[in-house]
CSV table of C-alpha atoms and ligand atoms in Angstrom, one decimal:
chain,number,residue,atom,x,y,z
J,12,UNK,CA,0.0,0.0,0.0
J,13,UNK,CA,1.4,3.4,-1.0
J,14,UNK,CA,1.6,6.2,1.5
J,15,UNK,CA,-0.3,9.2,0.2
J,16,UNK,CA,1.0,12.7,0.7
J,17,UNK,CA,-2.1,14.5,1.9
J,18,UNK,CA,-0.4,17.9,1.8
J,19,UNK,CA,-0.3,17.6,-2.0
J,20,UNK,CA,-3.9,18.8,-2.2
J,21,UNK,CA,-5.6,21.1,-4.6
J,22,UNK,CA,-9.0,22.2,-5.7
J,23,UNK,CA,-10.1,20.8,-9.1
J,24,UNK,CA,-13.7,21.9,-9.6
J,25,UNK,CA,-17.2,22.4,-8.2
J,26,UNK,CA,-20.0,20.4,-9.8
J,27,UNK,CA,-23.8,21.0,-9.7
J,28,UNK,CA,-24.4,17.9,-11.8
J,29,UNK,CA,-22.8,14.5,-12.1
J,30,UNK,CA,-21.8,15.1,-15.7
J,31,UNK,CA,-19.6,17.9,-14.6
J,32,UNK,CA,-17.5,15.6,-12.4
J,33,UNK,CA,-14.0,14.5,-13.5
J,34,UNK,CA,-13.9,11.3,-15.6
J,35,UNK,CA,-15.0,8.4,-13.4
J,36,UNK,CA,-11.6,6.6,-13.2
J,37,UNK,CA,-9.0,5.9,-10.5
J,38,UNK,CA,-9.9,6.1,-6.9
J,39,UNK,CA,-12.1,8.6,-5.1
J,40,UNK,CA,-13.2,9.1,-1.5
J,41,UNK,CA,-16.0,11.4,-0.3
J,42,UNK,CA,-16.4,13.3,2.9
J,43,UNK,CA,-19.8,14.3,4.3
J,44,UNK,CA,-21.2,15.6,7.6
J,45,UNK,CA,-23.9,17.7,9.0
J,46,UNK,CA,-23.0,21.4,9.0
J,47,UNK,CA,-21.0,22.3,12.0
J,48,UNK,CA,-19.8,18.7,12.7
J,49,UNK,CA,-16.3,20.0,11.7
J,50,UNK,CA,-15.9,18.7,8.2
J,51,UNK,CA,-13.8,21.8,7.2
J,52,UNK,CA,-11.6,21.4,10.2
J,53,UNK,CA,-11.1,17.8,9.4
J,54,UNK,CA,-10.1,18.7,5.9
J,55,UNK,CA,-7.7,21.3,7.2
J,56,UNK,CA,-6.1,18.9,9.6
J,57,UNK,CA,-5.8,16.1,7.1
J,58,UNK,CA,-4.2,18.2,4.4
J,59,UNK,CA,-2.6,20.9,6.5
J,60,UNK,CA,-4.0,23.2,3.9
J,61,UNK,CA,-6.6,25.8,4.9
J,62,UNK,CA,-7.4,26.8,1.3
J,63,UNK,CA,-9.3,23.5,0.7
J,64,UNK,CA,-12.0,24.0,3.3
J,65,UNK,CA,-12.1,27.7,2.5
J,66,UNK,CA,-12.9,26.9,-1.1
J,67,UNK,CA,-15.7,24.6,0.0
J,68,UNK,CA,-17.2,27.3,2.2
J,69,UNK,CA,-17.1,30.0,-0.6
J,70,UNK,CA,-20.6,31.3,-1.0
J,71,UNK,CA,-22.0,29.7,-4.1
J,72,UNK,CA,-20.0,26.5,-3.6
J,73,UNK,CA,-21.6,25.2,-0.4
J,74,UNK,CA,-24.3,23.3,-2.1
J,75,UNK,CA,-22.1,22.0,-4.9
J,76,UNK,CA,-19.9,18.9,-5.0
J,77,UNK,CA,-16.3,20.2,-4.6
J,78,UNK,CA,-13.6,18.0,-5.9
J,79,UNK,CA,-9.9,18.1,-4.8
J,80,UNK,CA,-6.9,16.2,-6.0
J,81,UNK,CA,-4.8,14.5,-3.3
J,82,UNK,CA,-1.5,13.3,-4.5
J,83,UNK,CA,-2.9,11.9,-7.7
J,84,UNK,CA,-6.2,10.7,-6.2
J,85,UNK,CA,-9.5,12.5,-5.6
J,86,UNK,CA,-11.3,13.7,-2.5
J,87,UNK,CA,-14.9,14.7,-3.0
J,88,UNK,CA,-16.5,17.2,-0.5
J,89,UNK,CA,-20.2,16.6,-0.5
J,90,UNK,CA,-22.5,19.5,0.4
J,91,UNK,CA,-23.3,19.8,4.1
J,92,UNK,CA,-26.7,18.7,5.0
J,93,UNK,CA,-28.7,20.4,7.6
J,94,UNK,CA,-28.8,23.7,5.8
J,95,UNK,CA,-32.2,24.0,7.2
J,96,UNK,CA,-33.2,27.2,5.5
J,97,UNK,CA,-33.2,25.9,2.0
J,98,UNK,CA,-36.5,25.4,0.2
J,99,UNK,CA,-37.8,21.8,0.1
J,100,UNK,CA,-37.4,21.7,-3.7
J,101,UNK,CA,-33.7,22.5,-3.4
J,102,UNK,CA,-33.3,19.8,-0.7
J,103,UNK,CA,-35.0,17.3,-3.0
J,104,UNK,CA,-32.8,18.2,-5.9
J,105,UNK,CA,-29.7,17.8,-3.7
J,106,UNK,CA,-30.9,14.4,-2.5
J,107,UNK,CA,-31.3,13.2,-6.0
J,108,UNK,CA,-27.8,14.4,-6.9
J,109,UNK,CA,-26.3,12.7,-3.9
J,110,UNK,CA,-28.2,9.5,-4.5
J,111,UNK,CA,-27.1,9.4,-8.1
J,112,UNK,CA,-23.5,10.1,-7.1
J,113,UNK,CA,-23.5,7.3,-4.5
J,114,UNK,CA,-25.2,4.8,-6.8
J,115,UNK,CA,-23.3,5.4,-10.0
J,116,UNK,CA,-19.8,6.7,-9.2
J,117,UNK,CA,-17.6,3.7,-9.9
J,118,UNK,CA,-14.4,5.3,-8.6
J,119,UNK,CA,-15.9,6.0,-5.2
J,120,UNK,CA,-14.2,3.7,-2.8
J,121,UNK,CA,-15.7,4.8,0.5
J,122,UNK,CA,-17.1,7.6,2.6
J,123,UNK,CA,-15.9,9.6,5.6
J,124,UNK,CA,-18.9,10.6,7.7
J,125,UNK,CA,-18.1,13.3,10.2
J,126,UNK,CA,-20.3,13.6,13.3
J,127,UNK,CA,-20.0,15.7,16.4
J,128,UNK,CA,-19.2,13.2,19.1
J,129,UNK,CA,-21.7,15.0,21.4
J,130,UNK,CA,-24.5,14.5,18.9
J,131,UNK,CA,-23.8,11.3,17.0
J,132,UNK,CA,-26.2,9.4,14.7
J,133,UNK,CA,-28.6,12.1,14.0
J,134,UNK,CA,-31.5,11.5,11.5
J,135,UNK,CA,-29.5,12.3,8.5
J,136,UNK,CA,-26.5,10.3,9.6
J,137,UNK,CA,-28.7,7.3,9.9
J,138,UNK,CA,-30.3,8.0,6.5
J,139,UNK,CA,-26.9,8.4,5.0
J,140,UNK,CA,-25.7,5.1,6.5
J,141,UNK,CA,-28.7,3.3,5.0
J,142,UNK,CA,-28.0,4.9,1.6
J,143,UNK,CA,-24.4,3.7,1.7
J,144,UNK,CA,-25.5,0.2,2.8
J,145,UNK,CA,-27.9,0.1,-0.2
J,146,UNK,CA,-25.1,1.1,-2.5
J,147,UNK,CA,-22.7,-1.3,-0.8
J,148,UNK,CA,-20.2,1.4,0.0
J,149,UNK,CA,-18.0,1.3,3.1
J,150,UNK,CA,-18.1,4.2,5.6
J,151,UNK,CA,-15.6,5.4,8.1
J,152,UNK,CA,-17.2,7.5,10.9
J,153,UNK,CA,-15.2,10.2,12.6
J,154,UNK,CA,-16.6,11.1,16.0
J,155,UNK,CA,-15.1,14.6,15.9
J,156,UNK,CA,-14.6,17.1,18.8
J,157,UNK,CA,-13.5,14.3,21.1
J,158,UNK,CA,-11.7,16.9,23.1
J,159,UNK,CA,-15.1,18.0,24.3
J,160,UNK,CA,-15.6,14.8,26.2
J,161,UNK,CA,-13.8,12.9,29.0
J,162,UNK,CA,-11.9,9.8,28.0
J,163,UNK,CA,-14.6,7.6,29.5
J,164,UNK,CA,-17.4,9.4,27.7
J,165,UNK,CA,-15.4,9.1,24.4
J,166,UNK,CA,-15.0,5.4,25.0
J,167,UNK,CA,-18.7,4.8,25.7
J,168,UNK,CA,-19.9,6.8,22.7
J,169,UNK,CA,-17.4,5.0,20.5
J,170,UNK,CA,-18.8,1.7,21.7
J,171,UNK,CA,-22.4,2.8,21.3
J,172,UNK,CA,-21.9,3.9,17.7
J,173,UNK,CA,-19.8,0.8,16.9
J,174,UNK,CA,-22.5,-1.4,18.3
J,175,UNK,CA,-25.1,0.4,16.2
J,176,UNK,CA,-23.2,-0.1,12.9
J,177,UNK,CA,-21.8,-3.6,13.5
J,178,UNK,CA,-24.7,-5.3,11.6
J,179,UNK,CA,-24.0,-3.2,8.5
J,180,UNK,CA,-22.8,-5.6,5.7
J,181,UNK,CA,-21.1,-2.8,3.8
J,182,UNK,CA,-18.3,-2.4,6.4
J,183,UNK,CA,-18.7,0.6,8.7
J,184,UNK,CA,-15.8,1.6,11.0
J,185,UNK,CA,-15.7,4.2,13.7
J,186,UNK,CA,-13.0,6.2,15.4
J,187,UNK,CA,-12.8,9.2,17.8
J,188,UNK,CA,-11.2,12.3,16.3
J,189,UNK,CA,-10.3,15.8,17.3
J,190,UNK,CA,-9.5,18.2,14.5
J,191,UNK,CA,-8.7,20.8,17.1
J,192,UNK,CA,-6.1,18.7,18.9
J,193,UNK,CA,-5.0,16.8,15.9
J,194,UNK,CA,-6.0,13.4,17.5
J,195,UNK,CA,-6.8,10.4,15.4
J,196,UNK,CA,-5.2,11.6,12.2
J,197,UNK,CA,-3.0,8.5,11.7
J,198,UNK,CA,-6.0,6.2,11.9
J,199,UNK,CA,-7.9,8.4,9.4
J,200,UNK,CA,-4.9,8.5,7.0
J,201,UNK,CA,-4.4,4.8,7.1
J,202,UNK,CA,-8.1,4.2,6.2
J,203,UNK,CA,-7.8,6.7,3.4
J,204,UNK,CA,-4.5,5.1,2.2
J,205,UNK,CA,-6.3,1.8,2.0
J,206,UNK,CA,-9.2,3.1,-0.1
J,207,UNK,CA,-7.3,5.5,-2.3
J,208,UNK,CA,-4.3,3.3,-3.2
J,209,UNK,CA,-6.5,0.2,-3.6
U,316,LIG,P1,-18.3,22.3,9.1
U,316,LIG,O1,-19.5,23.2,9.1
U,316,LIG,O2,-18.8,20.9,9.3
U,316,LIG,O3,-17.4,22.5,8.0
U,316,LIG,O4,-17.6,22.7,10.5
U,316,LIG,P2,-16.3,23.6,10.9
U,316,LIG,O5,-15.1,22.9,10.5
U,316,LIG,O6,-16.5,24.9,10.3
U,316,LIG,O7,-16.4,23.6,12.4
U,316,LIG,C1,-17.6,24.0,13.1
U,316,LIG,C2,-17.2,24.5,14.5
U,316,LIG,O8,-16.7,23.5,15.3
U,316,LIG,C3,-16.1,25.6,14.4
U,316,LIG,O9,-16.3,26.5,15.4
U,316,LIG,C4,-14.8,24.8,14.8
U,316,LIG,O10,-13.8,25.5,15.3
U,316,LIG,C5,-15.4,23.7,15.7
U,316,LIG,N1,-14.6,22.5,15.7
U,316,LIG,C6,-14.3,21.7,14.6
U,316,LIG,N2,-13.6,20.6,15.0
U,316,LIG,C7,-13.4,20.7,16.3
U,316,LIG,C8,-12.8,19.9,17.3
U,316,LIG,O11,-12.2,18.8,17.0
U,316,LIG,N3,-12.9,20.2,18.6
U,316,LIG,C9,-13.5,21.4,18.9
U,316,LIG,N4,-13.6,21.6,20.3
U,316,LIG,N5,-14.1,22.2,18.1
U,316,LIG,C10,-14.1,21.9,16.8
Protein backbone atom coordinates (compact mmCIF):
# COMPACT_ATOMS: atom_id res chain seq x y z
CA UNK A 1 0.00 0.00 0.00
CA UNK A 2 1.38 3.40 -0.98
CA UNK A 3 1.56 6.18 1.54
CA UNK A 4 -0.27 9.19 0.21
CA UNK A 5 1.01 12.71 0.74
CA UNK A 6 -2.14 14.49 1.93
CA UNK A 7 -0.44 17.85 1.78
CA UNK A 8 -0.34 17.57 -1.99
CA UNK A 9 -3.92 18.76 -2.20
CA UNK A 10 -5.56 21.14 -4.61
CA UNK A 11 -8.98 22.22 -5.73
CA UNK A 12 -10.10 20.82 -9.08
CA UNK A 13 -13.68 21.95 -9.64
CA UNK A 14 -17.19 22.35 -8.25
CA UNK A 15 -20.02 20.39 -9.79
CA UNK A 16 -23.77 20.96 -9.69
CA UNK A 17 -24.43 17.89 -11.83
CA UNK A 18 -22.80 14.51 -12.10
CA UNK A 19 -21.82 15.08 -15.70
CA UNK A 20 -19.58 17.94 -14.58
CA UNK A 21 -17.46 15.62 -12.42
CA UNK A 22 -14.00 14.52 -13.54
CA UNK A 23 -13.87 11.29 -15.56
CA UNK A 24 -14.96 8.39 -13.43
CA UNK A 25 -11.60 6.59 -13.19
CA UNK A 26 -9.00 5.92 -10.53
CA UNK A 27 -9.94 6.15 -6.86
CA UNK A 28 -12.09 8.65 -5.07
CA UNK A 29 -13.20 9.09 -1.46
CA UNK A 30 -16.00 11.39 -0.34
CA UNK A 31 -16.38 13.30 2.91
CA UNK A 32 -19.75 14.31 4.35
CA UNK A 33 -21.16 15.65 7.57
CA UNK A 34 -23.95 17.73 9.01
CA UNK A 35 -22.99 21.38 8.98
CA UNK A 36 -20.97 22.30 12.04
CA UNK A 37 -19.81 18.74 12.71
CA UNK A 38 -16.35 19.98 11.74
CA UNK A 39 -15.89 18.70 8.20
CA UNK A 40 -13.84 21.75 7.15
CA UNK A 41 -11.65 21.44 10.22
CA UNK A 42 -11.06 17.76 9.43
CA UNK A 43 -10.08 18.68 5.86
CA UNK A 44 -7.68 21.33 7.17
CA UNK A 45 -6.11 18.93 9.61
CA UNK A 46 -5.83 16.14 7.07
CA UNK A 47 -4.18 18.22 4.36
CA UNK A 48 -2.57 20.94 6.49
CA UNK A 49 -4.02 23.21 3.86
CA UNK A 50 -6.55 25.81 4.86
CA UNK A 51 -7.44 26.79 1.31
CA UNK A 52 -9.33 23.54 0.66
CA UNK A 53 -11.96 24.04 3.28
CA UNK A 54 -12.10 27.73 2.48
CA UNK A 55 -12.91 26.86 -1.11
CA UNK A 56 -15.73 24.60 -0.01
CA UNK A 57 -17.17 27.34 2.16
CA UNK A 58 -17.09 30.00 -0.56
CA UNK A 59 -20.61 31.34 -1.03
CA UNK A 60 -22.05 29.68 -4.10
CA UNK A 61 -20.01 26.51 -3.58
CA UNK A 62 -21.57 25.25 -0.37
CA UNK A 63 -24.30 23.34 -2.15
CA UNK A 64 -22.06 21.96 -4.86
CA UNK A 65 -19.90 18.86 -4.96
CA UNK A 66 -16.34 20.17 -4.56
CA UNK A 67 -13.55 18.01 -5.91
CA UNK A 68 -9.94 18.10 -4.78
CA UNK A 69 -6.93 16.19 -6.00
CA UNK A 70 -4.84 14.54 -3.31
CA UNK A 71 -1.46 13.30 -4.49
CA UNK A 72 -2.94 11.94 -7.73
CA UNK A 73 -6.21 10.70 -6.20
CA UNK A 74 -9.50 12.48 -5.60
CA UNK A 75 -11.34 13.65 -2.53
CA UNK A 76 -14.94 14.73 -2.96
CA UNK A 77 -16.46 17.15 -0.51
CA UNK A 78 -20.20 16.57 -0.52
CA UNK A 79 -22.51 19.45 0.36
CA UNK A 80 -23.26 19.82 4.07
CA UNK A 81 -26.68 18.70 4.96
CA UNK A 82 -28.72 20.36 7.62
CA UNK A 83 -28.78 23.65 5.77
CA UNK A 84 -32.24 24.01 7.24
CA UNK A 85 -33.24 27.20 5.52
CA UNK A 86 -33.20 25.94 1.96
CA UNK A 87 -36.53 25.37 0.24
CA UNK A 88 -37.82 21.80 0.09
CA UNK A 89 -37.40 21.72 -3.71
CA UNK A 90 -33.68 22.49 -3.37
CA UNK A 91 -33.26 19.79 -0.75
CA UNK A 92 -34.99 17.28 -2.98
CA UNK A 93 -32.79 18.17 -5.93
CA UNK A 94 -29.73 17.80 -3.75
CA UNK A 95 -30.86 14.41 -2.48
CA UNK A 96 -31.34 13.18 -6.02
CA UNK A 97 -27.85 14.38 -6.95
CA UNK A 98 -26.31 12.73 -3.92
CA UNK A 99 -28.24 9.54 -4.50
CA UNK A 100 -27.12 9.42 -8.13
CA UNK A 101 -23.55 10.06 -7.08
CA UNK A 102 -23.54 7.25 -4.50
CA UNK A 103 -25.22 4.78 -6.81
CA UNK A 104 -23.29 5.40 -10.00
CA UNK A 105 -19.81 6.70 -9.18
CA UNK A 106 -17.58 3.72 -9.90
CA UNK A 107 -14.37 5.29 -8.63
CA UNK A 108 -15.94 5.96 -5.23
CA UNK A 109 -14.18 3.65 -2.76
CA UNK A 110 -15.68 4.80 0.51
CA UNK A 111 -17.06 7.65 2.56
CA UNK A 112 -15.89 9.55 5.58
CA UNK A 113 -18.87 10.59 7.67
CA UNK A 114 -18.07 13.32 10.20
CA UNK A 115 -20.25 13.59 13.31
CA UNK A 116 -20.00 15.72 16.42
CA UNK A 117 -19.21 13.17 19.14
CA UNK A 118 -21.66 14.96 21.44
CA UNK A 119 -24.51 14.49 18.94
CA UNK A 120 -23.82 11.28 17.01
CA UNK A 121 -26.18 9.38 14.72
CA UNK A 122 -28.65 12.14 13.97
CA UNK A 123 -31.47 11.50 11.50
CA UNK A 124 -29.47 12.34 8.46
CA UNK A 125 -26.47 10.33 9.61
CA UNK A 126 -28.72 7.30 9.88
CA UNK A 127 -30.30 8.00 6.53
CA UNK A 128 -26.89 8.41 5.00
CA UNK A 129 -25.67 5.12 6.46
CA UNK A 130 -28.69 3.34 4.99
CA UNK A 131 -27.98 4.92 1.60
CA UNK A 132 -24.40 3.68 1.73
CA UNK A 133 -25.54 0.24 2.77
CA UNK A 134 -27.91 0.08 -0.19
CA UNK A 135 -25.06 1.10 -2.48
CA UNK A 136 -22.67 -1.33 -0.79
CA UNK A 137 -20.21 1.45 0.03
CA UNK A 138 -17.98 1.28 3.10
CA UNK A 139 -18.12 4.16 5.56
CA UNK A 140 -15.60 5.39 8.11
CA UNK A 141 -17.19 7.47 10.86
CA UNK A 142 -15.23 10.22 12.58
CA UNK A 143 -16.59 11.12 16.00
CA UNK A 144 -15.10 14.59 15.90
CA UNK A 145 -14.60 17.07 18.76
CA UNK A 146 -13.50 14.26 21.08
CA UNK A 147 -11.68 16.93 23.10
CA UNK A 148 -15.11 18.04 24.33
CA UNK A 149 -15.64 14.79 26.25
CA UNK A 150 -13.81 12.93 28.99
CA UNK A 151 -11.90 9.81 28.05
CA UNK A 152 -14.63 7.56 29.50
CA UNK A 153 -17.39 9.42 27.68
CA UNK A 154 -15.43 9.11 24.43
CA UNK A 155 -15.02 5.40 24.96
CA UNK A 156 -18.66 4.80 25.71
CA UNK A 157 -19.90 6.84 22.70
CA UNK A 158 -17.44 5.02 20.47
CA UNK A 159 -18.78 1.71 21.74
CA UNK A 160 -22.43 2.76 21.29
CA UNK A 161 -21.87 3.87 17.70
CA UNK A 162 -19.76 0.81 16.91
CA UNK A 163 -22.54 -1.42 18.27
CA UNK A 164 -25.13 0.41 16.18
CA UNK A 165 -23.20 -0.09 12.94
CA UNK A 166 -21.83 -3.59 13.51
CA UNK A 167 -24.67 -5.30 11.61
CA UNK A 168 -24.04 -3.21 8.46
CA UNK A 169 -22.81 -5.58 5.73
CA UNK A 170 -21.10 -2.81 3.76
CA UNK A 171 -18.33 -2.37 6.35
CA UNK A 172 -18.65 0.59 8.69
CA UNK A 173 -15.79 1.55 10.99
CA UNK A 174 -15.71 4.21 13.71
CA UNK A 175 -13.03 6.21 15.44
CA UNK A 176 -12.83 9.19 17.76
CA UNK A 177 -11.20 12.28 16.31
CA UNK A 178 -10.28 15.81 17.28
CA UNK A 179 -9.53 18.24 14.50
CA UNK A 180 -8.74 20.81 17.15
CA UNK A 181 -6.14 18.68 18.94
CA UNK A 182 -5.04 16.75 15.86
CA UNK A 183 -6.01 13.44 17.47
CA UNK A 184 -6.81 10.38 15.39
CA UNK A 185 -5.17 11.63 12.23
CA UNK A 186 -3.00 8.52 11.69
CA UNK A 187 -6.00 6.22 11.92
CA UNK A 188 -7.89 8.39 9.43
CA UNK A 189 -4.95 8.51 7.03
CA UNK A 190 -4.43 4.77 7.08
CA UNK A 191 -8.10 4.18 6.25
CA UNK A 192 -7.81 6.66 3.36
CA UNK A 193 -4.51 5.12 2.19
CA UNK A 194 -6.28 1.78 2.01
CA UNK A 195 -9.18 3.11 -0.07
CA UNK A 196 -7.25 5.45 -2.34
CA UNK A 197 -4.27 3.29 -3.18
CA UNK A 198 -6.45 0.22 -3.57
P1 LIG B 1 -18.34 22.29 9.14
O1 LIG B 1 -19.53 23.20 9.07
O2 LIG B 1 -18.75 20.88 9.34
O3 LIG B 1 -17.37 22.46 8.02
O4 LIG B 1 -17.60 22.67 10.52
P2 LIG B 1 -16.32 23.57 10.85
O5 LIG B 1 -15.06 22.87 10.51
O6 LIG B 1 -16.52 24.94 10.30
O7 LIG B 1 -16.44 23.58 12.44
C1 LIG B 1 -17.60 24.04 13.11
C2 LIG B 1 -17.19 24.55 14.49
O8 LIG B 1 -16.70 23.47 15.28
C3 LIG B 1 -16.07 25.59 14.44
O9 LIG B 1 -16.31 26.53 15.44
C4 LIG B 1 -14.82 24.77 14.75
O10 LIG B 1 -13.81 25.53 15.34
C5 LIG B 1 -15.37 23.74 15.71
N1 LIG B 1 -14.59 22.48 15.68
C6 LIG B 1 -14.29 21.74 14.61
N2 LIG B 1 -13.57 20.65 14.96
C7 LIG B 1 -13.42 20.70 16.29
C8 LIG B 1 -12.77 19.85 17.26
O11 LIG B 1 -12.18 18.81 16.97
N3 LIG B 1 -12.87 20.24 18.56
C9 LIG B 1 -13.53 21.37 18.95
N4 LIG B 1 -13.57 21.64 20.25
N5 LIG B 1 -14.13 22.19 18.07
C10 LIG B 1 -14.07 21.86 16.75
